[in-house]
mmCIF file of C-alpha atoms in Angstrom:
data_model
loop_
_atom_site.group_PDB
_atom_site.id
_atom_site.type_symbol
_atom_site.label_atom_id
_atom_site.label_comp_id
_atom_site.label_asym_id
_atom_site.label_seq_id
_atom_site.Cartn_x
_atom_site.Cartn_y
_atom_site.Cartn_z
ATOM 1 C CA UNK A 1 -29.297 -17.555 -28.372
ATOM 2 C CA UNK A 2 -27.457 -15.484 -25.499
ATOM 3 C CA UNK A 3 -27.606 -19.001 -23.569
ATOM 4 C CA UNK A 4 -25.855 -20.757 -26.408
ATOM 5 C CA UNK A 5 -23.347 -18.325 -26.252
ATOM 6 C CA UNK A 6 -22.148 -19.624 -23.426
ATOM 7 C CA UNK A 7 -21.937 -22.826 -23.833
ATOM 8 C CA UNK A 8 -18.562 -24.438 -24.654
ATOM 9 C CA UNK A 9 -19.307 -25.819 -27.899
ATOM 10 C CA UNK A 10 -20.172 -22.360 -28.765
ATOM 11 C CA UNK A 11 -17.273 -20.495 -27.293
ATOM 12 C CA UNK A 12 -14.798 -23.716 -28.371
ATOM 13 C CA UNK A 13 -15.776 -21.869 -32.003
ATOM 14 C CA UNK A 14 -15.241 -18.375 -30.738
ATOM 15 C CA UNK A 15 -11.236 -19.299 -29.901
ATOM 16 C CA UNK A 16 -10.599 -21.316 -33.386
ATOM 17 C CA UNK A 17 -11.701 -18.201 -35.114
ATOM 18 C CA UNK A 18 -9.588 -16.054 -33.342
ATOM 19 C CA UNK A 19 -7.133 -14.044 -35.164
ATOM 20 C CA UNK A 20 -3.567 -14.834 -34.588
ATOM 21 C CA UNK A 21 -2.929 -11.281 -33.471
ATOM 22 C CA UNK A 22 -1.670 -9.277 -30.357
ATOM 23 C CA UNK A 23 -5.140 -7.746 -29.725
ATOM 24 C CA UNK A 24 -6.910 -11.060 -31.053
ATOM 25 C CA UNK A 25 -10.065 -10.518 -33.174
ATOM 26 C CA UNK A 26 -13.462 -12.709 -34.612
ATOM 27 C CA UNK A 27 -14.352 -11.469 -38.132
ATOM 28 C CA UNK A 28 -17.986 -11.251 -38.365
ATOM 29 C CA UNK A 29 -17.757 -13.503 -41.253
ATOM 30 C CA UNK A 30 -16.842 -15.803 -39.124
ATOM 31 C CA UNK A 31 -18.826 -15.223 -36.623
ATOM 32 C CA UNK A 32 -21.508 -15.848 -39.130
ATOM 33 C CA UNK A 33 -20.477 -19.082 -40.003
ATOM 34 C CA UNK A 34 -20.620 -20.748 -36.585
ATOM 35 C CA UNK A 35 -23.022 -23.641 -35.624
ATOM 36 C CA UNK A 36 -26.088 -23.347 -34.283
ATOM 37 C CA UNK A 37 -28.708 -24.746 -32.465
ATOM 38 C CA UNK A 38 -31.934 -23.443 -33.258
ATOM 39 C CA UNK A 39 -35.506 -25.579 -31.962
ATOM 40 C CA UNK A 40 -38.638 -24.567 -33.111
ATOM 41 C CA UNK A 41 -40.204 -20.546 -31.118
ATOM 42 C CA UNK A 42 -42.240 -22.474 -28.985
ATOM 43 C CA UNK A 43 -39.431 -25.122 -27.739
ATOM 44 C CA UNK A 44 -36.581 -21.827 -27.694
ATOM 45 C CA UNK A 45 -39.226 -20.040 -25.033
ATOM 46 C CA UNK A 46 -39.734 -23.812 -22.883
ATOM 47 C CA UNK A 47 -35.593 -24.131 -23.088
ATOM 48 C CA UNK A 48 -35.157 -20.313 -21.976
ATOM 49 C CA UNK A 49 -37.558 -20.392 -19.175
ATOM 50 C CA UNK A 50 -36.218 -23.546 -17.842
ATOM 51 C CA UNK A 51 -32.587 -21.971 -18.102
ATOM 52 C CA UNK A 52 -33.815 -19.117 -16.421
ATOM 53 C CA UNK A 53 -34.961 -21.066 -13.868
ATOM 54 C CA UNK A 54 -31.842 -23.653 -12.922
ATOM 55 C CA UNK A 55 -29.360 -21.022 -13.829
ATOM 56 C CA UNK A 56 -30.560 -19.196 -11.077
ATOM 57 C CA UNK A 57 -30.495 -21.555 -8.497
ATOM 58 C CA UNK A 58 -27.420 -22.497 -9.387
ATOM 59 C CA UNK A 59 -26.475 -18.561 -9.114
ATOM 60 C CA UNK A 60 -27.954 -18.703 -5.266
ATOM 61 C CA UNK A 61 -26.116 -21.845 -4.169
ATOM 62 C CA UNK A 62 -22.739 -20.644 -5.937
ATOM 63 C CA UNK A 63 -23.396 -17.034 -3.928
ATOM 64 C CA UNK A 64 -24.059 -19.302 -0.809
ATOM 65 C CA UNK A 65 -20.925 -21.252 -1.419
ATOM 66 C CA UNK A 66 -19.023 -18.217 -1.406
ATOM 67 C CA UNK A 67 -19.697 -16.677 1.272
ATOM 68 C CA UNK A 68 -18.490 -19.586 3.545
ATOM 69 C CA UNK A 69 -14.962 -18.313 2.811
ATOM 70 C CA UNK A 70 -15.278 -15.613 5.057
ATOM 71 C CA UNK A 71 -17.894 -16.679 7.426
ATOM 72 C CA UNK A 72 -14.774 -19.621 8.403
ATOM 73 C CA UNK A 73 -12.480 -16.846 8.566
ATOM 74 C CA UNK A 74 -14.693 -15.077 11.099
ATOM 75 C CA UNK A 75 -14.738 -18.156 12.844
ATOM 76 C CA UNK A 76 -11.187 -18.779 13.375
ATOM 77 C CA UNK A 77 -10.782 -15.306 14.410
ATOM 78 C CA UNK A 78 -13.183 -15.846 17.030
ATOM 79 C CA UNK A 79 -11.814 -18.847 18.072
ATOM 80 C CA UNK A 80 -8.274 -17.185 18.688
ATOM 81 C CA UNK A 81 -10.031 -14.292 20.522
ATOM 82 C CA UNK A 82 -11.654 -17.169 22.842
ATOM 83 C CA UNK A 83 -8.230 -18.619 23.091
ATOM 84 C CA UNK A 84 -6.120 -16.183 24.311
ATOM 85 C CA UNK A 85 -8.354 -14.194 26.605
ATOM 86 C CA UNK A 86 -9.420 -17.240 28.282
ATOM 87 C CA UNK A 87 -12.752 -17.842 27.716
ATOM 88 C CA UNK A 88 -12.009 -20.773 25.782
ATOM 89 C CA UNK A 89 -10.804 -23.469 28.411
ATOM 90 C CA UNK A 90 -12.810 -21.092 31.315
ATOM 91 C CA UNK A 91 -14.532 -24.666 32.018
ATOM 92 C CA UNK A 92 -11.576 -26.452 31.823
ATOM 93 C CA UNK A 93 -9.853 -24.143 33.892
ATOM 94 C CA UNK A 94 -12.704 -24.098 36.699
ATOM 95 C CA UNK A 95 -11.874 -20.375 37.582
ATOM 96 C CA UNK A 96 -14.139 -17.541 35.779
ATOM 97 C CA UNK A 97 -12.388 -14.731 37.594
ATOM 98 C CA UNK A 98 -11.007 -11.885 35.416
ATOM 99 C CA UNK A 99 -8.196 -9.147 36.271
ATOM 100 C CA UNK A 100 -8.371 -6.017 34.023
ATOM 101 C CA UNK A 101 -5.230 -3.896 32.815
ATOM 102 C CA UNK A 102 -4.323 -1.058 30.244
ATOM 103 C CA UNK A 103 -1.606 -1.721 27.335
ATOM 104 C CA UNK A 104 0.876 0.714 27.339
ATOM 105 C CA UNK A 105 0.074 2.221 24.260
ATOM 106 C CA UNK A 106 1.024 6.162 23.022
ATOM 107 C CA UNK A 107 -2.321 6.089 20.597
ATOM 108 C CA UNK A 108 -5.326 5.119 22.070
ATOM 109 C CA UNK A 109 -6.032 3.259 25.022
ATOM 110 C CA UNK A 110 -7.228 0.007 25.293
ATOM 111 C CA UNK A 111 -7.973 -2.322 28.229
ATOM 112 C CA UNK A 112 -7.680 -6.007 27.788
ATOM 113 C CA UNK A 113 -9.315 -8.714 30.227
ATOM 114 C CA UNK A 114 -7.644 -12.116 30.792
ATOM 115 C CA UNK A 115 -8.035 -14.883 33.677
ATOM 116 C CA UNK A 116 -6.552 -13.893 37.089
ATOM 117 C CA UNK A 117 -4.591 -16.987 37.319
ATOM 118 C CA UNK A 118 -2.514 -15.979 34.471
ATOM 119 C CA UNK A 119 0.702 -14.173 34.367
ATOM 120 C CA UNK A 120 1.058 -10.937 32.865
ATOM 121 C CA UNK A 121 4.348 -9.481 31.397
ATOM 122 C CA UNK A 122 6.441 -8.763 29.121
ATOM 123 C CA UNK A 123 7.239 -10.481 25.787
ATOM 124 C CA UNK A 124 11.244 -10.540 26.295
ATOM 125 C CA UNK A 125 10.207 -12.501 29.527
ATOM 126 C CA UNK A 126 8.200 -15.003 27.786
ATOM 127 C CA UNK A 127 10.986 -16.001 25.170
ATOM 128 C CA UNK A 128 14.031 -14.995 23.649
ATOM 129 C CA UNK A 129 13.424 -12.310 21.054
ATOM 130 C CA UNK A 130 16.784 -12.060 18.202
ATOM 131 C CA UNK A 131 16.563 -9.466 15.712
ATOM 132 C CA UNK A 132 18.787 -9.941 12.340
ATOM 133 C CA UNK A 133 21.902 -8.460 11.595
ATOM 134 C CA UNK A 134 22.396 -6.053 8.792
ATOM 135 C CA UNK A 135 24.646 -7.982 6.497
ATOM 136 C CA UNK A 136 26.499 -5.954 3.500
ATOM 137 C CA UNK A 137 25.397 -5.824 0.382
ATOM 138 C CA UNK A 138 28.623 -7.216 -1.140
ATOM 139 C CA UNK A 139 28.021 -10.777 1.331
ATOM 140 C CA UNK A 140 25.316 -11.464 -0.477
ATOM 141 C CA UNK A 141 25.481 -14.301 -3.256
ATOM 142 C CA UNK A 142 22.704 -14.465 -5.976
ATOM 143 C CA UNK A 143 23.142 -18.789 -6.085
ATOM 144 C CA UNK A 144 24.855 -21.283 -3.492
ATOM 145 C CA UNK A 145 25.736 -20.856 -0.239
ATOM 146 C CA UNK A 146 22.995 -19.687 3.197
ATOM 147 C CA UNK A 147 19.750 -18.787 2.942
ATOM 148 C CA UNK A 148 19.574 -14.866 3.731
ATOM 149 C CA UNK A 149 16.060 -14.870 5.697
ATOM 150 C CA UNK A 150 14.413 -11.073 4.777
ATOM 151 C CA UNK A 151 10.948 -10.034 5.013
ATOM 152 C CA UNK A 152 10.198 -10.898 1.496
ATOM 153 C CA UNK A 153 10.153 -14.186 2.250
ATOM 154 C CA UNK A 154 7.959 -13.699 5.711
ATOM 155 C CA UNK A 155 3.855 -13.840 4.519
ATOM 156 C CA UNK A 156 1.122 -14.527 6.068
ATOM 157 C CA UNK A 157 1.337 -18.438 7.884
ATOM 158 C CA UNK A 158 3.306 -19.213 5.265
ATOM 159 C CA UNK A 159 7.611 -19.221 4.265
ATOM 160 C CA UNK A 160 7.841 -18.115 0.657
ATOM 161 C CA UNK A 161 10.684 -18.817 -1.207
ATOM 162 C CA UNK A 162 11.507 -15.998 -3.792
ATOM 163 C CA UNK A 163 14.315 -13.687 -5.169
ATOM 164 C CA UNK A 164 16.635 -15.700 -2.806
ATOM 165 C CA UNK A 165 19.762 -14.499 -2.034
ATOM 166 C CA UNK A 166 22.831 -16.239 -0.316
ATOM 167 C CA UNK A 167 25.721 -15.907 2.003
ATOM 168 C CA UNK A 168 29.010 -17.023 1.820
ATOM 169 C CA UNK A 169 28.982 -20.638 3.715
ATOM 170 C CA UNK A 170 31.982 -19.352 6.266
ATOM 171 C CA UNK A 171 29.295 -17.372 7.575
ATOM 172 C CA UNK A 172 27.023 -19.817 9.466
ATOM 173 C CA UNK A 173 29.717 -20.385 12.273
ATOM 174 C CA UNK A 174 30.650 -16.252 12.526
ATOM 175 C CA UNK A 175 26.757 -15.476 12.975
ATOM 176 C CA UNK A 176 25.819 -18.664 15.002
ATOM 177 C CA UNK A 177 23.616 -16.539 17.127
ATOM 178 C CA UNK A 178 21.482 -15.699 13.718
ATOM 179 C CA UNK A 179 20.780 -18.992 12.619
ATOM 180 C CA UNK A 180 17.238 -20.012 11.512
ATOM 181 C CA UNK A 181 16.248 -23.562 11.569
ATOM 182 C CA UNK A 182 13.409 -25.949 10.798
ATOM 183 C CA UNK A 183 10.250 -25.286 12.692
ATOM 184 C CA UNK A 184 11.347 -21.839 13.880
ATOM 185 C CA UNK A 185 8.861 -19.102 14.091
ATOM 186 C CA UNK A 186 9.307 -15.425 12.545
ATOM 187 C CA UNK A 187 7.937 -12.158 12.191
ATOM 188 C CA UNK A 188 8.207 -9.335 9.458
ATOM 189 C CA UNK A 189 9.209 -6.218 11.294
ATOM 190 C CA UNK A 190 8.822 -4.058 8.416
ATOM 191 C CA UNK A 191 4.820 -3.428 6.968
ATOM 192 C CA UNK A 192 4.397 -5.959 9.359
ATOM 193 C CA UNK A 193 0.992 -5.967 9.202
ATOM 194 C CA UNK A 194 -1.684 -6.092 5.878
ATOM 195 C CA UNK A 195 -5.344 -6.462 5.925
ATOM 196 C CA UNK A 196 -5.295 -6.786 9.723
ATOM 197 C CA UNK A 197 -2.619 -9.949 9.610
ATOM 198 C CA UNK A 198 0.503 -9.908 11.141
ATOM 199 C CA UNK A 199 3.515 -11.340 8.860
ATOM 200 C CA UNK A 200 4.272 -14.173 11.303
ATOM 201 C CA UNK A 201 5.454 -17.982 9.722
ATOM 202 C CA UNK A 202 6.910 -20.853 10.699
ATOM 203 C CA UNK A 203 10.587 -21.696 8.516
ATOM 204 C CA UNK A 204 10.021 -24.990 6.702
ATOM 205 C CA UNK A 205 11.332 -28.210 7.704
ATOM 206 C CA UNK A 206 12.248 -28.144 3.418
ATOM 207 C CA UNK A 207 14.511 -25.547 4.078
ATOM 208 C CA UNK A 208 18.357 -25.313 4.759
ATOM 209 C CA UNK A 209 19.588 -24.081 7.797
ATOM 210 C CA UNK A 210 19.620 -20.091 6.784
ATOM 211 C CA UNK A 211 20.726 -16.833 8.627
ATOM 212 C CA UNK A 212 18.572 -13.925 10.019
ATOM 213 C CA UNK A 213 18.462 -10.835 7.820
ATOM 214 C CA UNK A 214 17.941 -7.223 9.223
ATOM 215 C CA UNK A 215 13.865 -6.196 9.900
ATOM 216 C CA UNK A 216 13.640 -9.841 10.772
ATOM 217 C CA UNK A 217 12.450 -11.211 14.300
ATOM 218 C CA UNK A 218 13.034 -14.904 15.218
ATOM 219 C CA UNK A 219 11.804 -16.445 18.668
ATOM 220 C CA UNK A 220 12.870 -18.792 21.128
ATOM 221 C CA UNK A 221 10.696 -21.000 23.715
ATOM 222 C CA UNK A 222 10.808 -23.343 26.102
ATOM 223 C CA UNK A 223 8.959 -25.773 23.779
ATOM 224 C CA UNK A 224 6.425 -26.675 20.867
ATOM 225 C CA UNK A 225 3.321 -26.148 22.650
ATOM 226 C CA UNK A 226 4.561 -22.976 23.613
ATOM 227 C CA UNK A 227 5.665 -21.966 20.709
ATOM 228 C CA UNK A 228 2.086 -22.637 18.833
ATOM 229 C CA UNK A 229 0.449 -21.051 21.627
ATOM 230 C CA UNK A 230 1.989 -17.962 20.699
ATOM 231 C CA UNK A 231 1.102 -18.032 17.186
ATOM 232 C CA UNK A 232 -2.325 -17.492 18.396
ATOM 233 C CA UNK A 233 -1.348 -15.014 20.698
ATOM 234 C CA UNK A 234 0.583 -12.931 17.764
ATOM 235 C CA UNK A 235 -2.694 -12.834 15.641
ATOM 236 C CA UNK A 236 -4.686 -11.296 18.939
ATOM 237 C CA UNK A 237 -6.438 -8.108 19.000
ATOM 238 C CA UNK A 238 -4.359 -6.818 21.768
ATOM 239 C CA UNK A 239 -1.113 -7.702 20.102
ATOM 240 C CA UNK A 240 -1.510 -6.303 17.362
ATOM 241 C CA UNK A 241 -2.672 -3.438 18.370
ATOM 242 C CA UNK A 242 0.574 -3.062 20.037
ATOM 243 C CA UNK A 243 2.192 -3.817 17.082
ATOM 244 C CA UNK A 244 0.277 -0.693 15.146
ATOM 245 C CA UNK A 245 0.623 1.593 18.058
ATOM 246 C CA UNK A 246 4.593 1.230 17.942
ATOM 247 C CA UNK A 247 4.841 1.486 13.997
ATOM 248 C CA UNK A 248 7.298 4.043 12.557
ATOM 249 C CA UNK A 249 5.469 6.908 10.864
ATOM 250 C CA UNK A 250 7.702 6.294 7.089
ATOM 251 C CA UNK A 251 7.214 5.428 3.840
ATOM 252 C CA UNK A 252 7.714 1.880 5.164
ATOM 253 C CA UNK A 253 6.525 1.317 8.719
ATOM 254 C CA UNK A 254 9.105 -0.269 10.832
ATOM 255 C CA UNK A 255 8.694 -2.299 14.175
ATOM 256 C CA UNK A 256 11.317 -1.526 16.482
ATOM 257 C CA UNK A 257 12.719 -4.970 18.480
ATOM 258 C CA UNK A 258 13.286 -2.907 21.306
ATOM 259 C CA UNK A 259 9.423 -2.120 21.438
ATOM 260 C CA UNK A 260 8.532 -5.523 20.614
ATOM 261 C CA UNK A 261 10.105 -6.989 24.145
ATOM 262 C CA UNK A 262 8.428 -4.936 25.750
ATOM 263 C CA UNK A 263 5.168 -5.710 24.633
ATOM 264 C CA UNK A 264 2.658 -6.811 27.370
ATOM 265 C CA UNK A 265 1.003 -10.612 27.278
ATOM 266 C CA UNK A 266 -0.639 -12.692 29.175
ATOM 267 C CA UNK A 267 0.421 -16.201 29.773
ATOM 268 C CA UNK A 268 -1.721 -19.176 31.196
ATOM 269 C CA UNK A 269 0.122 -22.180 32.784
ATOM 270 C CA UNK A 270 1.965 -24.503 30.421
ATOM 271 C CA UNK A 271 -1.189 -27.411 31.104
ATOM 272 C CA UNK A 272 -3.600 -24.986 30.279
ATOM 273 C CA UNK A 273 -1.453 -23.490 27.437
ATOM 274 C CA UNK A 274 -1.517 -27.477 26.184
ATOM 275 C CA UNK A 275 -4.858 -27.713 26.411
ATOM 276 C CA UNK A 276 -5.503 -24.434 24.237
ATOM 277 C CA UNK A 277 -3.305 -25.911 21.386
ATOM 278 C CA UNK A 278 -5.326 -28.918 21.286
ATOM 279 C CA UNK A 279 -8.643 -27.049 21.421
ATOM 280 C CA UNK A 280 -7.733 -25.094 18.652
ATOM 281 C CA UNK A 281 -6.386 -27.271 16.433
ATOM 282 C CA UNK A 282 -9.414 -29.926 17.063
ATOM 283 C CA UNK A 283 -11.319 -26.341 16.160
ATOM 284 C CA UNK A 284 -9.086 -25.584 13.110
ATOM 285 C CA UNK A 285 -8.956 -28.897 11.630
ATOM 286 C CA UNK A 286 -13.126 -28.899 11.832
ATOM 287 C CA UNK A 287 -13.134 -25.433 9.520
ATOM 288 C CA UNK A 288 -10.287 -27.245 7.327
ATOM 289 C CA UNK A 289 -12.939 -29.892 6.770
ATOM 290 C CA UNK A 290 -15.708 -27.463 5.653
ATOM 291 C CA UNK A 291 -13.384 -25.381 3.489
ATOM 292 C CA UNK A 292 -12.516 -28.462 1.700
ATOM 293 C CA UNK A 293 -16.139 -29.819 1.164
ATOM 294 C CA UNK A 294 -16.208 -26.138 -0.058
ATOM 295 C CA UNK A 295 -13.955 -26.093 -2.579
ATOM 296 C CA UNK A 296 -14.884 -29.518 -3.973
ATOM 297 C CA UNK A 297 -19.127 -28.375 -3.761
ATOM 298 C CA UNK A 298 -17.997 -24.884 -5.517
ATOM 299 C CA UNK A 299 -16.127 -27.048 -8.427
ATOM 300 C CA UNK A 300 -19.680 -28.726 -8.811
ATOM 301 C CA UNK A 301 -21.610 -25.642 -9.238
ATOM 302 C CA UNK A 302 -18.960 -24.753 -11.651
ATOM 303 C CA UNK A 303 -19.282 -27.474 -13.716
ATOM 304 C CA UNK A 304 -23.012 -27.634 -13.047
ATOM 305 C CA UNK A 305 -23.963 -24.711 -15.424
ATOM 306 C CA UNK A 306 -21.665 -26.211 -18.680
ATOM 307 C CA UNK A 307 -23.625 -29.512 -17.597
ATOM 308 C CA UNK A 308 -27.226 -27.861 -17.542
ATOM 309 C CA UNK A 309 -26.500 -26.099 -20.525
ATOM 310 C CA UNK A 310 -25.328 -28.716 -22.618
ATOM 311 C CA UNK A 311 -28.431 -30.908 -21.683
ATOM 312 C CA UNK A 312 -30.750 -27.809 -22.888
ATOM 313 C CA UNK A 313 -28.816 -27.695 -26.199
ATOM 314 C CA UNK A 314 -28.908 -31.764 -26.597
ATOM 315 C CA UNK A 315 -32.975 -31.526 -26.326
ATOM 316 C CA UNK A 316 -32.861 -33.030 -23.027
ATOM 317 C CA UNK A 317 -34.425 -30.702 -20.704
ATOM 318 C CA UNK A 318 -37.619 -30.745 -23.528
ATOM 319 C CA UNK A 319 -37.914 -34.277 -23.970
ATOM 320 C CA UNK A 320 -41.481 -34.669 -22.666
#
């Protein structure tokens, strides 16, 4: 019986004799009226065991399944780790030798090794670094006109579009120096990072040309390959830790832009920067792969259960 009650001919019953309520509720007259399937003792004990059975396997490979999740994410971070310390294109790059430094950090101190061939400095020498500008509150427009970029709308990888506000369209010629354009890459610089991930996105291709709001960093490089390989870089160990280090103590923790250009990294050459991108995209795209087999093997252990069930309640799995 406890198996039939969760089948979905069984709970299909449950929700038409639902009360029409705000806290909905199943008389137990009707409850007693519902349809049931009911073999003979001896078959009920054969169907149970058997459901006791596939049920949980199906349990083990859905807690297998869901574990791959993070396992990938592990992955990835380990991948970035390789990346930007060096390790991953150390045969590519022929040279295994390592230079040691400290990061400048008030905290704690950390040490960080990279290749000797790379360069180390700062991040204001790598690329330009433009903060926003604090626009009043009586510029902004709640429909038509710019795109105000704020932190709201800076997640994790990804642009999100919500509670958008405007500027008047004058504006994108007086604050040329704040525009934000397809493809370019910001950073939150309040809570700017959650759950160990730093707010950092690309602004979508989707998007009109918008301008940069206050607590906002946008960055310039020399080019695209450049510009991914510091993606990676911006979800390292060592950056972020910079990042945490130079947090205001408030309510809500603020990144200074000042502090963030003078945050240390180390850059390879621009070949071996291209050959990182590809790397770890070719590694990216292989964890994409798995996540989706994933996803679609996790919707068949889903639907496997309803399937098995039904089958014991047809009489199928007790045919013989």
């Amino acid at each position: 019986i406890l198996y039939q009650f969760r089948t979905e001919e069984f709970m299909k019953q449950v929700k038409a004799g639902l009360s029409e309520t705000l806290q909905p509720n199943l008389s137990p007259k009707s409850l007693a009226g519902f349809h049931c399937v009911l073999p003979p003792l001896a078959e009920q004990k054969v169907i149970a065991d058997k459901l006791d059975t596939l049920l949980a396997q199906v349990e083990t490979s859905k807690a297998r399944l869901d574990r791959i999740p993070q396992i990938l994410k592990t992955f990835r971070q380990s991948v970035l780790a390789a990346a930007v310390s060096g390790k991953l294109t150390e045969e590519w790059r022929g040279d295994s030798s390592y230079m040691q430094f400290d990061l400048e950090l008030e905290k704690e101190q950390i040490a960080i090794e990279v290749p000797a061939v790379w360069s180390k400095g700062t991040l204001s020498k790598s690329c330009t670094v433009i903060s926003g500008t604090a626009f009043k509150s009586k510029d902004f427009l709640n429909e038509s006109g710019i795109p105000a970029i704020k932190i709201s709308n800076v997640q994790y990888g990804q642009f999100e579009v919500k509670n958008q506000q405007f500027l008047p369209k004058e504006y994108l010629d007086s604050f040329a120096n704040f525009q934000v354009r397809d493809g370019d890459l910001l950073m939150a610089l309040t809570r700017p990072i959650t759950n160990d991930t730093l707010k950092v996105c690309r602004y979508p291709k989707t998007q009109p040309t918008g301008l940069l709001n206050q607590r906002v960093a946008k960055f310039i490089f020399r080019n695209e390959n450049e510009k991914i390989y510091f993606e990676y870089l911006f979800q390292s160990n060592y950056f972020k830790a910079q990042v945490t280090d130079k947090l205001s103590e408030t309510l809500q923790p603020n990144l200074s832009p000042v502090a963030l250009k003078k945050f240390v990294v180390a850059i390879p050459s621009e070949k071996e920067q291209t050959e990182i991108v590809r790397r770890v995209e070719e590694l990216f795209a292989f964890a994409e792969r798995i996540e989706q087999k994933t996803n679609v093997a996790l919707e068949r252990v889903n639907n496997l259960t309803q399937a098995i069930l039904a089958k014991a309640f047809r009489g199928e799995l007790t045919a013989d």
